[in-house]
Amino acid sequence: MYPPTSSEAGRDPWVDDDVPPGPAGRAHPPAPRTGPDVDDDGPPARRGHPRRLRRSGDPGRRPDDEALDDVDEEEFEPVEVRRPLSLTVAGFAALLGVGLVLGAQTAGPGHRLPFAFIIFGVQLIFVLAWTMAMRPPALLLVGLVSTVVAAAADTAAVQSDIAGLAPLGYLAAGGFLLGVLGQLVRRVDRVRVTDSLGTTLLIVVGVVAFATLIVLSRIPAGTQAITVCLTATGVALTVARLTDAVLPWPRLAPQVPRGAAGVVAGAMAGTLASAVLGSYLVSFTPTSGAVIGLVTAATAVLADLAVGYAEAGRLMAGEPPTMWVARHMQGPLGGFALAAPAAYAMCVLFL
């Protein structure tokens, strides 16, 4: 008796061994697969845990990979806002504004040398603070060139026949070229000359910008414009720093210890102060005083904020911190330096 079933029963026809081609040994076509696609050379997939499909031959992502991605993402902790430091910077901005405003009152026809000496003193502080904070490759050379340009700009602003900015522009361009050429001569500084172009330009233009106040004092209503604009600038910088000491919120960036409330409050306070002064000074109205005060106050506050961002960028790039006093004097000095040509432009174009 033959067994009722064949010896091949129980074996799936689609996993049968290779059968030689021919009409008598034709193999059945394989049945379609219903499970996920797996690699033929890899180990069999475990039941209940199908393998994830691979794209372009790359292995599927695992939870461990996601954990590594989370570790790679850098999280920066917010920089602490130090209240004593903000109060100190606010006091320095207030003293600088008072000194420049009182110095402008000493200027008069034929008596502009006292104001020029005051401006030159502020320029020296500007050169010292900015060179020590930004650290250009040829620090002594850039500082010396900037000092010479400052003295020449003040002399040209006092003794020029026509009160204008053309001589100051020529001196700024010449000082910048001289500083760059001096760095090209030295082999050590030649490698970093590209990095020092912006630093040299900022320092030279900054000292020349202060000399525009002397030129402004020589035109009609210039001294009053200096009083209104520099008062607005000093009030704006002082209020902005005081607000940061009390309410540094909302933070503009985690790495910058400044708040948006201080920037807005400073610009508004400076505008209000200039509008009040405009109602008492001749050739001004509250509206005109508010307009030129708003421009100069906003310019100074934004320049001070930009200095904070630049300092944070240098620290994030791995550069060592520079002199403590120079870094924190840099912001108010930069604000007044940028507010000076803004005051000249508003006086010439608006008044």
GROMACS .gro file of C-alpha atoms in nm:
model
  351
    1MET     CA    1   0.000   0.000   0.000
    2TYR     CA    2   0.125   0.344  -0.087
    3PRO     CA    3   0.086   0.622   0.166
    4PRO     CA    4  -0.214   0.847   0.095
    5THR     CA    5   0.002   1.155   0.077
    6SER     CA    6   0.323   1.227  -0.097
    7SER     CA    7   0.652   1.260   0.087
    8GLU     CA    8   0.661   1.617  -0.028
    9ALA     CA    9   0.344   1.706   0.160
   10GLY     CA   10   0.388   1.982   0.415
   11ARG     CA   11   0.655   2.151   0.208
   12ASP     CA   12   0.565   2.481   0.049
   13PRO     CA   13   0.596   2.461  -0.326
   14TRP     CA   14   0.754   2.811  -0.348
   15VAL     CA   15   1.047   2.715  -0.125
   16ASP     CA   16   1.126   2.395  -0.315
   17ASP     CA   17   1.478   2.335  -0.432
   18ASP     CA   18   1.584   2.436  -0.776
   19VAL     CA   19   1.425   2.219  -1.041
   20PRO     CA   20   1.595   2.180  -1.378
   21PRO     CA   21   1.416   2.366  -1.652
   22GLY     CA   22   1.194   2.172  -1.879
   23PRO     CA   23   0.829   2.102  -1.938
   24ALA     CA   24   0.828   1.811  -1.695
   25GLY     CA   25   1.014   1.986  -1.418
   26ARG     CA   26   0.852   2.329  -1.431
   27ALA     CA   27   0.848   2.491  -1.088
   28HIS     CA   28   0.549   2.670  -0.950
   29PRO     CA   29   0.578   3.050  -0.947
   30PRO     CA   30   0.656   3.194  -0.608
   31ALA     CA   31   0.367   3.334  -0.414
   32PRO     CA   32   0.365   3.709  -0.345
   33ARG     CA   33   0.514   3.816  -0.019
   34THR     CA   34   0.292   3.990   0.229
   35GLY     CA   35   0.549   4.096   0.485
   36PRO     CA   36   0.795   4.384   0.474
   37ASP     CA   37   1.094   4.372   0.247
   38VAL     CA   38   1.407   4.240   0.415
   39ASP     CA   39   1.760   4.185   0.301
   40ASP     CA   40   1.840   3.835   0.179
   41ASP     CA   41   2.183   3.833   0.339
   42GLY     CA   42   2.074   3.974   0.675
   43PRO     CA   43   1.939   3.781   0.972
   44PRO     CA   44   1.570   3.698   0.973
   45ALA     CA   45   1.338   3.953   1.125
   46ARG     CA   46   1.193   3.879   1.463
   47ARG     CA   47   0.824   3.809   1.488
   48GLY     CA   48   0.617   4.105   1.592
   49HIS     CA   49   0.900   4.347   1.515
   50PRO     CA   50   0.921   4.412   1.142
   51ARG     CA   51   1.228   4.594   1.022
   52ARG     CA   52   1.201   4.950   0.899
   53LEU     CA   53   1.242   5.004   0.529
   54ARG     CA   54   1.579   5.135   0.419
   55ARG     CA   55   1.630   5.418   0.179
   56SER     CA   56   1.921   5.419  -0.066
   57GLY     CA   57   2.093   5.142   0.125
   58ASP     CA   58   2.128   5.338   0.453
   59PRO     CA   59   2.031   5.161   0.772
   60GLY     CA   60   1.715   5.272   0.942
   61ARG     CA   61   1.741   5.527   1.223
   62ARG     CA   62   1.731   5.396   1.574
   63PRO     CA   63   1.644   5.566   1.900
   64ASP     CA   64   2.015   5.585   1.977
   65ASP     CA   65   2.069   5.802   1.668
   66GLU     CA   66   1.802   6.044   1.782
   67ALA     CA   67   1.967   6.067   2.124
   68LEU     CA   68   2.298   6.149   1.958
   69ASP     CA   69   2.131   6.423   1.755
   70ASP     CA   70   1.993   6.573   2.074
   71VAL     CA   71   2.339   6.572   2.229
   72ASP     CA   72   2.493   6.739   1.922
   73GLU     CA   73   2.254   7.034   1.943
   74GLU     CA   74   2.420   7.304   2.151
   75GLU     CA   75   2.207   7.485   2.402
   76PHE     CA   76   2.333   7.822   2.517
   77GLU     CA   77   2.241   7.940   2.862
   78PRO     CA   78   2.137   8.307   2.887
   79VAL     CA   79   2.414   8.539   2.999
   80GLU     CA   80   2.351   8.684   3.342
   81VAL     CA   81   2.260   9.053   3.352
   82ARG     CA   82   2.474   9.219   3.618
   83ARG     CA   83   2.294   9.515   3.769
   84PRO     CA   84   2.600   9.695   3.910
   85LEU     CA   85   2.762   9.682   3.567
   86SER     CA   86   2.453   9.823   3.393
   87LEU     CA   87   2.433  10.104   3.650
   88THR     CA   88   2.801  10.185   3.599
   89VAL     CA   89   2.767  10.202   3.221
   90ALA     CA   90   2.458  10.420   3.261
   91GLY     CA   91   2.652  10.660   3.481
   92PHE     CA   92   2.936  10.677   3.229
   93ALA     CA   93   2.691  10.755   2.946
   94ALA     CA   94   2.532  11.031   3.154
   95LEU     CA   95   2.870  11.190   3.239
   96LEU     CA   96   2.981  11.173   2.877
   97GLY     CA   97   2.662  11.341   2.759
   98VAL     CA   98   2.686  11.617   3.021
   99GLY     CA   99   3.050  11.684   2.932
  100LEU     CA  100   2.980  11.715   2.561
  101VAL     CA  101   2.672  11.935   2.610
  102LEU     CA  102   2.853  12.171   2.848
  103GLY     CA  103   3.154  12.176   2.619
  104ALA     CA  104   2.934  12.282   2.328
  105GLN     CA  105   2.823  12.585   2.530
  106THR     CA  106   3.183  12.710   2.538
  107ALA     CA  107   3.196  12.724   2.158
  108GLY     CA  108   3.142  13.059   1.995
  109PRO     CA  109   3.265  13.268   1.703
  110GLY     CA  110   3.641  13.275   1.735
  111HIS     CA  111   3.640  13.066   2.055
  112ARG     CA  112   3.612  12.705   1.942
  113LEU     CA  113   3.943  12.578   2.078
  114PRO     CA  114   3.802  12.485   2.423
  115PHE     CA  115   3.534  12.271   2.259
  116ALA     CA  116   3.797  12.121   2.026
  117PHE     CA  117   4.010  12.017   2.328
  118ILE     CA  118   3.709  11.851   2.488
  119ILE     CA  119   3.633  11.664   2.166
  120PHE     CA  120   3.996  11.554   2.137
  121GLY     CA  121   3.986  11.414   2.490
  122VAL     CA  122   3.676  11.211   2.405
  123GLN     CA  123   3.847  11.092   2.086
  124LEU     CA  124   4.145  10.965   2.286
  125ILE     CA  125   3.913  10.769   2.514
  126PHE     CA  126   3.738  10.631   2.207
  127VAL     CA  127   4.066  10.517   2.049
  128LEU     CA  128   4.183  10.355   2.373
  129ALA     CA  129   3.856  10.172   2.438
  130TRP     CA  130   3.797  10.048   2.085
  131THR     CA  131   4.152   9.935   2.013
  132MET     CA  132   4.173   9.746   2.341
  133ALA     CA  133   3.829   9.591   2.291
  134MET     CA  134   3.862   9.488   1.925
  135ARG     CA  135   4.236   9.409   1.932
  136PRO     CA  136   4.342   9.473   1.569
  137PRO     CA  137   4.662   9.296   1.455
  138ALA     CA  138   4.883   9.608   1.468
  139LEU     CA  139   4.725   9.759   1.778
  140LEU     CA  140   4.985  10.029   1.842
  141LEU     CA  141   4.995  10.131   1.478
  142VAL     CA  142   4.617  10.160   1.450
  143GLY     CA  143   4.599  10.355   1.774
  144LEU     CA  144   4.874  10.595   1.666
  145VAL     CA  145   4.722  10.652   1.322
  146SER     CA  146   4.376  10.710   1.474
  147THR     CA  147   4.517  10.964   1.721
  148VAL     CA  148   4.692  11.156   1.444
  149VAL     CA  149   4.376  11.152   1.233
  150ALA     CA  150   4.172  11.280   1.531
  151ALA     CA  151   4.408  11.574   1.587
  152ALA     CA  152   4.411  11.657   1.216
  153ALA     CA  153   4.032  11.637   1.192
  154ASP     CA  154   3.985  11.871   1.488
  155THR     CA  155   4.234  12.117   1.341
  156ALA     CA  156   4.063  12.109   1.003
  157ALA     CA  157   3.721  12.153   1.162
  158VAL     CA  158   3.837  12.464   1.349
  159GLN     CA  159   4.053  12.635   1.086
  160SER     CA  160   3.877  12.553   0.758
  161ASP     CA  161   3.737  12.854   0.575
  162ILE     CA  162   3.402  12.687   0.502
  163ALA     CA  163   3.230  12.470   0.759
  164GLY     CA  164   3.188  12.139   0.578
  165LEU     CA  165   3.259  11.768   0.601
  166ALA     CA  166   3.480  11.737   0.292
  167PRO     CA  167   3.815  11.781   0.478
  168LEU     CA  168   3.704  11.529   0.739
  169GLY     CA  169   3.616  11.277   0.469
  170TYR     CA  170   3.959  11.311   0.309
  171LEU     CA  171   4.130  11.264   0.644
  172ALA     CA  172   3.921  10.955   0.722
  173ALA     CA  173   4.011  10.795   0.388
  174GLY     CA  174   4.380  10.881   0.426
  175GLY     CA  175   4.395  10.749   0.781
  176PHE     CA  176   4.229  10.423   0.679
  177LEU     CA  177   4.472  10.367   0.391
  178LEU     CA  178   4.768  10.453   0.611
  179GLY     CA  179   4.659  10.206   0.876
  180VAL     CA  180   4.611   9.927   0.622
  181LEU     CA  181   4.946   9.992   0.452
  182GLY     CA  182   5.120   9.992   0.788
  183GLN     CA  183   4.983   9.645   0.859
  184LEU     CA  184   5.086   9.520   0.515
  185VAL     CA  185   5.448   9.614   0.580
  186ARG     CA  186   5.477   9.383   0.879
  187ARG     CA  187   5.489   9.016   0.788
  188VAL     CA  188   5.324   8.906   1.111
  189ASP     CA  189   5.023   9.133   1.061
  190ARG     CA  190   4.997   9.069   0.687
  191VAL     CA  191   4.818   8.738   0.745
  192ARG     CA  192   4.536   8.901   0.941
  193VAL     CA  193   4.510   9.219   0.738
  194THR     CA  194   4.170   9.113   0.600
  195ASP     CA  195   4.031   9.076   0.951
  196SER     CA  196   4.165   9.415   1.053
  197LEU     CA  197   4.008   9.614   0.768
  198GLY     CA  198   3.674   9.652   0.944
  199THR     CA  199   3.835   9.728   1.279
  200THR     CA  200   4.062   9.997   1.136
  201LEU     CA  201   3.775  10.154   0.943
  202LEU     CA  202   3.549  10.168   1.250
  203ILE     CA  203   3.811  10.330   1.470
  204VAL     CA  204   3.919  10.589   1.215
  205VAL     CA  205   3.564  10.680   1.115
  206GLY     CA  206   3.464  10.698   1.481
  207VAL     CA  207   3.724  10.958   1.574
  208VAL     CA  208   3.641  11.164   1.265
  209ALA     CA  209   3.268  11.146   1.350
  210PHE     CA  210   3.330  11.330   1.678
  211ALA     CA  211   3.492  11.614   1.483
  212THR     CA  212   3.161  11.677   1.305
  213LEU     CA  213   3.039  11.835   1.629
  214ILE     CA  214   3.300  12.110   1.589
  215VAL     CA  215   3.183  12.172   1.233
  216LEU     CA  216   2.822  12.175   1.353
  217SER     CA  217   2.904  12.442   1.610
  218ARG     CA  218   3.011  12.677   1.329
  219ILE     CA  219   2.679  12.685   1.143
  220PRO     CA  220   2.368  12.881   1.250
  221ALA     CA  221   2.168  12.707   1.522
  222GLY     CA  222   2.441  12.444   1.539
  223THR     CA  223   2.517  12.483   1.908
  224GLN     CA  224   2.150  12.453   1.996
  225ALA     CA  225   2.121  12.145   1.774
  226ILE     CA  226   2.417  11.993   1.957
  227THR     CA  227   2.245  12.060   2.289
  228VAL     CA  228   1.919  11.899   2.179
  229CYS     CA  229   2.073  11.600   2.004
  230LEU     CA  230   2.338  11.513   2.260
  231THR     CA  231   2.090  11.554   2.544
  232ALA     CA  232   1.858  11.310   2.369
  233THR     CA  233   2.151  11.074   2.313
  234GLY     CA  234   2.270  11.086   2.673
  235VAL     CA  235   1.920  11.038   2.814
  236ALA     CA  236   1.851  10.750   2.575
  237LEU     CA  237   2.170  10.560   2.661
  238THR     CA  238   2.130  10.622   3.033
  239VAL     CA  239   1.765  10.514   3.048
  240ALA     CA  240   1.836  10.208   2.833
  241ARG     CA  241   2.108  10.087   3.068
  242LEU     CA  242   1.904  10.166   3.379
  243THR     CA  243   1.612   9.968   3.240
  244ASP     CA  244   1.844   9.673   3.172
  245ALA     CA  245   1.947   9.683   3.538
  246VAL     CA  246   1.584   9.667   3.654
  247LEU     CA  247   1.391   9.488   3.378
  248PRO     CA  248   1.607   9.319   3.110
  249TRP     CA  249   1.305   9.173   2.932
  250PRO     CA  250   1.236   9.040   2.678
  251ARG     CA  251   1.588   8.921   2.608
  252LEU     CA  252   1.695   9.000   2.253
  253ALA     CA  253   1.949   8.716   2.249
  254PRO     CA  254   2.065   8.470   2.517
  255GLN     CA  255   2.428   8.573   2.469
  256VAL     CA  256   2.361   8.949   2.493
  257PRO     CA  257   2.269   9.086   2.839
  258ARG     CA  258   2.027   9.343   2.699
  259GLY     CA  259   1.648   9.365   2.688
  260ALA     CA  260   1.410   9.509   2.433
  261ALA     CA  261   1.237   9.714   2.703
  262GLY     CA  262   1.555   9.915   2.761
  263VAL     CA  263   1.604   9.988   2.392
  264VAL     CA  264   1.248  10.111   2.345
  265ALA     CA  265   1.233  10.302   2.674
  266GLY     CA  266   1.567  10.473   2.602
  267ALA     CA  267   1.461  10.592   2.256
  268MET     CA  268   1.129  10.720   2.391
  269ALA     CA  269   1.291  10.902   2.686
  270GLY     CA  270   1.546  11.066   2.457
  271THR     CA  271   1.271  11.183   2.223
  272LEU     CA  272   1.075  11.329   2.513
  273ALA     CA  273   1.379  11.514   2.647
  274SER     CA  274   1.453  11.667   2.307
  275ALA     CA  275   1.090  11.774   2.265
  276VAL     CA  276   1.099  11.951   2.603
  277LEU     CA  277   1.423  12.130   2.513
  278GLY     CA  278   1.282  12.225   2.175
  279SER     CA  279   1.000  12.415   2.342
  280TYR     CA  280   1.250  12.643   2.524
  281LEU     CA  281   1.525  12.700   2.267
  282VAL     CA  282   1.514  12.956   1.989
  283SER     CA  283   1.481  12.822   1.631
  284PHE     CA  284   1.322  12.506   1.766
  285THR     CA  285   0.973  12.381   1.828
  286PRO     CA  286   0.862  12.077   2.025
  287THR     CA  287   0.799  11.897   1.696
  288SER     CA  288   1.137  11.973   1.541
  289GLY     CA  289   1.312  11.893   1.865
  290ALA     CA  290   1.130  11.562   1.893
  291VAL     CA  291   1.214  11.467   1.533
  292ILE     CA  292   1.588  11.527   1.551
  293GLY     CA  293   1.597  11.384   1.903
  294LEU     CA  294   1.425  11.067   1.790
  295VAL     CA  295   1.677  11.013   1.509
  296THR     CA  296   1.984  11.068   1.724
  297ALA     CA  297   1.850  10.877   2.025
  298ALA     CA  298   1.748  10.574   1.820
  299THR     CA  299   2.081  10.579   1.635
  300ALA     CA  300   2.280  10.587   1.960
  301VAL     CA  301   2.077  10.313   2.129
  302LEU     CA  302   2.106  10.083   1.827
  303ALA     CA  303   2.481  10.146   1.803
  304ASP     CA  304   2.519  10.058   2.170
  305LEU     CA  305   2.319   9.740   2.114
  306ALA     CA  306   2.528   9.647   1.808
  307VAL     CA  307   2.843   9.672   2.019
  308GLY     CA  308   2.693   9.418   2.259
  309TYR     CA  309   2.619   9.178   1.973
  310ALA     CA  310   2.973   9.218   1.838
  311GLU     CA  311   3.122   9.140   2.177
  312ALA     CA  312   2.904   8.831   2.213
  313GLY     CA  313   3.009   8.716   1.865
  314ARG     CA  314   3.378   8.746   1.953
  315LEU     CA  315   3.330   8.546   2.272
  316MET     CA  316   3.136   8.273   2.087
  317ALA     CA  317   3.413   8.255   1.826
  318GLY     CA  318   3.658   8.161   2.099
  319GLU     CA  319   3.848   8.489   2.126
  320PRO     CA  320   3.971   8.565   2.476
  321PRO     CA  321   3.798   8.855   2.656
  322THR     CA  322   3.982   9.184   2.649
  323MET     CA  323   4.019   9.465   2.903
  324TRP     CA  324   3.708   9.486   3.121
  325VAL     CA  325   3.684   9.867   3.127
  326ALA     CA  326   3.739   9.904   2.753
  327ARG     CA  327   3.470   9.651   2.663
  328HIS     CA  328   3.201   9.830   2.863
  329MET     CA  329   3.302  10.182   2.762
  330GLN     CA  330   3.281  10.083   2.398
  331GLY     CA  331   2.900  10.094   2.374
  332PRO     CA  332   2.829  10.450   2.496
  333LEU     CA  333   3.129  10.586   2.305
  334GLY     CA  334   3.008  10.422   1.987
  335GLY     CA  335   2.658  10.559   2.044
  336PHE     CA  336   2.780  10.919   2.076
  337ALA     CA  337   3.017  10.876   1.780
  338LEU     CA  338   2.731  10.767   1.554
  339ALA     CA  339   2.492  11.028   1.691
  340ALA     CA  340   2.728  11.316   1.603
  341PRO     CA  341   2.702  11.289   1.220
  342ALA     CA  342   2.330  11.210   1.257
  343ALA     CA  343   2.288  11.541   1.444
  344TYR     CA  344   2.479  11.725   1.171
  345ALA     CA  345   2.265  11.570   0.897
  346MET     CA  346   1.938  11.650   1.076
  347CYS     CA  347   2.047  12.008   1.142
  348VAL     CA  348   2.145  12.069   0.781
  349LEU     CA  349   1.852  11.890   0.618
  350PHE     CA  350   1.568  11.952   0.862
  351LEU     CA  351   1.628  12.290   1.032
   0.00000   0.00000   0.00000
